Tab-separated table of C-alpha atoms in Angstrom:
chain	number	residue	atom	x	y	z
A	135	MET	CA	105.817	71.778	-90.273
A	136	ASP	CA	104.527	74.806	-92.131
A	137	ILE	CA	103.106	74.562	-95.636
A	138	SER	CA	106.240	75.955	-97.333
A	139	GLU	CA	108.345	73.227	-95.709
A	140	ARG	CA	105.813	70.603	-96.789
A	141	VAL	CA	105.918	71.823	-100.413
A	142	TYR	CA	109.728	71.968	-100.306
A	143	GLY	CA	109.809	68.366	-99.065
A	144	ILE	CA	107.549	67.191	-101.889
A	145	LEU	CA	109.656	68.931	-104.527
A	146	THR	CA	112.935	67.482	-103.231
A	147	SER	CA	111.646	63.922	-102.803
A	148	PRO	CA	113.010	61.097	-104.979
A	149	HIS	CA	109.476	60.562	-106.323
A	150	THR	CA	109.494	64.071	-107.789
A	151	LEU	CA	113.118	64.167	-108.891
A	152	ARG	CA	112.566	61.010	-111.013
A	153	ILE	CA	110.027	62.833	-113.204
A	154	THR	CA	111.516	63.341	-116.658
A	155	PHE	CA	109.653	63.479	-119.966
A	156	TRP	CA	109.284	65.466	-123.157
A	157	PHE	CA	106.833	65.872	-126.012
A	158	LYS	CA	106.147	67.903	-129.135
A	159	GLY	CA	104.112	70.963	-128.293
A	160	VAL	CA	101.152	72.205	-130.277
A	161	ASN	CA	103.494	74.523	-132.226
A	162	GLY	CA	105.996	71.727	-132.894
A	163	ASN	CA	108.452	72.876	-130.221
A	164	ASP	CA	109.953	70.372	-127.793
A	165	ILE	CA	108.486	70.665	-124.286
A	166	PHE	CA	110.585	69.280	-121.423
A	167	VAL	CA	110.013	68.565	-117.752
A	168	LEU	CA	113.159	67.353	-116.018
A	169	GLY	CA	113.578	66.202	-112.424
A	170	PRO	CA	116.174	68.856	-111.532
A	171	ASP	CA	113.700	71.558	-112.591
A	172	PHE	CA	111.754	70.845	-109.398
A	173	LEU	CA	114.887	71.707	-107.377
A	174	LEU	CA	114.825	75.126	-109.035
A	175	VAL	CA	111.320	75.669	-107.645
A	176	ALA	CA	112.288	74.277	-104.225
A	177	MET	CA	115.323	76.582	-104.000
A	178	SER	CA	113.169	79.527	-105.091
A	179	ILE	CA	110.802	78.778	-102.199
A	180	LYS	CA	113.720	78.680	-99.749
A	181	ALA	CA	115.051	81.962	-101.183
A	182	ASN	CA	111.585	83.583	-100.862
A	183	LYS	CA	111.345	84.106	-104.622
A	184	ILE	CA	108.196	81.953	-104.615
A	185	THR	CA	105.663	82.321	-101.834
A	186	ILE	CA	103.355	79.547	-100.626
A	187	VAL	CA	100.002	80.766	-99.286
A	188	GLU	CA	97.333	78.717	-97.558
A	189	GLY	CA	94.030	79.876	-99.007
A	190	GLY	CA	93.254	81.676	-102.231
A	191	ALA	CA	92.150	78.468	-103.988
A	192	THR	CA	89.103	76.254	-103.627
A	193	ARG	CA	89.049	73.053	-101.566
A	194	GLY	CA	91.278	70.364	-103.042
A	195	ASN	CA	92.901	72.766	-105.509
A	196	ALA	CA	95.939	74.975	-105.872
A	197	VAL	CA	96.910	77.812	-108.214
A	198	TYR	CA	100.304	79.187	-109.227
A	199	THR	CA	100.378	82.785	-110.417
A	200	ALA	CA	103.310	83.972	-112.509
A	201	LYS	CA	102.112	87.587	-112.621
A	202	ASP	CA	99.898	89.741	-110.419
A	203	ASP	CA	96.281	88.829	-111.164
A	204	GLY	CA	93.724	90.814	-109.193
A	205	PRO	CA	94.194	89.934	-105.527
A	206	ARG	CA	96.689	87.172	-106.403
A	207	LYS	CA	100.342	88.135	-106.346
A	208	ALA	CA	103.075	87.073	-108.772
A	209	ASN	CA	105.321	84.104	-108.017
A	210	THR	CA	102.874	82.649	-105.520
A	211	MET	CA	101.348	79.211	-105.079
A	212	TYR	CA	97.936	79.428	-103.439
A	213	ILE	CA	96.764	76.224	-101.793
A	214	GLY	CA	93.129	75.667	-100.906
A	215	PRO	CA	92.001	73.466	-98.022
A	216	ASN	CA	93.525	70.018	-98.592
A	217	ASP	CA	94.536	66.861	-96.809
A	218	TYR	CA	98.188	67.874	-96.713
A	219	ALA	CA	99.256	64.311	-95.923
A	220	SER	CA	97.597	62.790	-98.998
A	221	ARG	CA	99.293	61.608	-102.176
A	222	SER	CA	96.760	63.599	-104.201
A	223	PHE	CA	97.891	66.802	-102.471
A	224	GLU	CA	101.519	65.939	-103.223
A	225	ALA	CA	100.691	65.315	-106.901
A	226	LEU	CA	98.807	68.642	-107.004
A	227	VAL	CA	101.913	70.445	-105.723
A	228	VAL	CA	103.943	68.810	-108.508
A	229	HIS	CA	101.343	69.991	-111.053
A	230	GLU	CA	101.468	73.620	-109.912
A	231	SER	CA	105.255	73.478	-109.702
A	232	VAL	CA	105.439	72.770	-113.426
A	233	HIS	CA	103.840	76.185	-114.006
A	234	ALA	CA	106.442	77.666	-111.650
A	235	ILE	CA	109.244	75.953	-113.603
A	236	TYR	CA	108.160	77.601	-116.841
A	237	ASP	CA	107.815	80.936	-115.065
A	238	LEU	CA	111.289	80.720	-113.498
A	239	LYS	CA	112.789	79.747	-116.867
A	240	SER	CA	111.030	82.693	-118.577
A	241	ALA	CA	109.406	80.245	-120.976
A	242	VAL	CA	107.045	81.421	-123.676
A	243	ILE	CA	104.831	78.445	-124.484
A	244	PRO	CA	101.189	77.756	-125.321
A	245	TRP	CA	99.052	77.352	-122.215
A	246	MET	CA	97.887	74.067	-123.758
A	247	ASP	CA	101.425	72.675	-123.460
A	248	ASN	CA	101.905	74.160	-119.994
A	249	GLU	CA	98.748	72.482	-118.657
A	250	ALA	CA	99.420	69.205	-120.497
A	251	ALA	CA	102.940	69.052	-119.042
A	252	ALA	CA	101.579	69.775	-115.555
A	253	TYR	CA	99.016	66.965	-115.752
A	254	ILE	CA	101.575	64.517	-117.113
A	255	ALA	CA	103.985	65.423	-114.278
A	256	GLN	CA	101.120	64.985	-111.816
A	257	GLY	CA	100.482	61.550	-113.335
A	258	PHE	CA	104.162	60.615	-113.109
A	259	TYR	CA	104.218	61.587	-109.445
A	260	ALA	CA	101.094	59.549	-108.686
A	261	ASN	CA	102.674	56.558	-110.442
A	262	ASN	CA	105.984	57.049	-108.633
A	263	VAL	CA	104.294	56.925	-105.225
A	264	GLY	CA	102.253	53.866	-106.183
A	265	VAL	CA	98.743	55.259	-106.686
A	266	PRO	CA	96.956	52.550	-108.703
A	267	ASP	CA	95.215	53.678	-111.902
A	268	ASP	CA	91.896	52.362	-110.611
A	269	HIS	CA	92.118	54.708	-107.597
A	270	VAL	CA	91.757	57.704	-109.901
A	271	SER	CA	88.489	58.605	-111.586
A	272	ARG	CA	88.577	58.288	-115.374
A	273	LYS	CA	86.909	61.707	-115.482
A	274	GLU	CA	89.893	63.457	-113.872
A	275	PHE	CA	92.738	64.972	-115.874
A	276	ILE	CA	95.250	63.131	-113.719
A	277	PHE	CA	93.901	59.827	-115.070
A	278	LEU	CA	95.113	60.742	-118.563
A	279	GLY	CA	98.335	62.051	-117.024
A	280	LYS	CA	98.896	58.659	-115.384
A	281	LEU	CA	98.185	56.789	-118.626
A	282	ILE	CA	100.584	59.012	-120.562
A	283	ALA	CA	103.244	58.591	-117.874
A	284	ASN	CA	102.765	54.795	-117.901
A	285	ASP	CA	103.156	54.710	-121.665
A	286	PHE	CA	106.209	57.000	-121.620
A	287	THR	CA	107.870	54.785	-119.019
A	288	VAL	CA	107.423	51.739	-121.261
A	289	ASN	CA	108.006	53.282	-124.705
A	290	GLY	CA	110.173	56.341	-124.020
A	291	GLN	CA	107.801	58.671	-125.834
A	292	ILE	CA	104.381	60.233	-125.474
A	293	ASP	CA	101.583	58.403	-127.244
A	294	ASP	CA	99.965	60.760	-129.784
A	295	LEU	CA	96.455	59.396	-129.188
A	296	LEU	CA	96.646	59.829	-125.423
A	297	MET	CA	98.121	63.311	-125.839
A	298	GLY	CA	95.297	64.144	-128.245
A	299	ASP	CA	92.782	62.987	-125.635
A	300	LEU	CA	94.396	65.190	-122.976
A	301	ARG	CA	94.458	68.226	-125.278
A	302	ASP	CA	90.825	67.671	-126.286
A	303	LYS	CA	89.805	67.400	-122.645
A	304	LEU	CA	91.652	70.629	-121.821
A	305	GLN	CA	90.180	72.386	-124.867
A	306	ASN	CA	86.632	71.467	-123.884
A	307	ASP	CA	86.752	72.041	-120.129
A	308	PRO	CA	85.094	75.281	-118.973
A	309	LEU	CA	87.769	75.722	-116.278
A	310	TYR	CA	90.413	76.289	-118.960
A	311	SER	CA	88.335	77.938	-121.703
A	312	THR	CA	89.365	81.516	-120.862
A	313	TYR	CA	93.087	80.948	-121.448
A	314	ILE	CA	93.915	77.503	-122.879
A	315	ASN	CA	94.417	78.893	-126.408
A	316	GLN	CA	96.618	81.740	-125.205
A	317	THR	CA	100.356	81.898	-124.579
A	318	PHE	CA	102.011	81.576	-121.188
A	319	ILE	CA	104.817	84.090	-120.711
A	320	GLY	CA	107.125	83.417	-117.791
A	321	ASP	CA	109.116	86.316	-116.423
A	322	GLY	CA	111.604	84.624	-114.133
């Protein structure tokens, strides 16, 4: 199975399609991630509107680019060396696919909300496949994503304190410092 087929399979799995949540964005707008949105990404992969590339990201990571960015091409998910059979790889694909969703929908949203939504979706996926909370380091973003997903499942809304923790962590992480306060502009 090639990597595009593997990503397609993850995006069309029941574990992914069950992901549905919403929250108030930093500008007060409603931010949604709905299960069927992942089918949009999967169909775009099949139609060659989104390309999956092995390489172009560091080990254990992936990157989705909405627009050409240096050597990286638009509408491409770059996947670094990973254990492609692992649940963490699957959750990473879900994370990057959230960025693709907003690109395909031509969304204009703060990067803060884009990244927060991606980590929450990643947490939902990890919960849906049964990854216990104690199997994820408290230092990782996905840990907060899992906690937020757990709380949403019980209460039907995002806990403001947990969301504040996730936003603070994003705001203060050097990986995100160059763009987290900017606006994401999807172009379909």
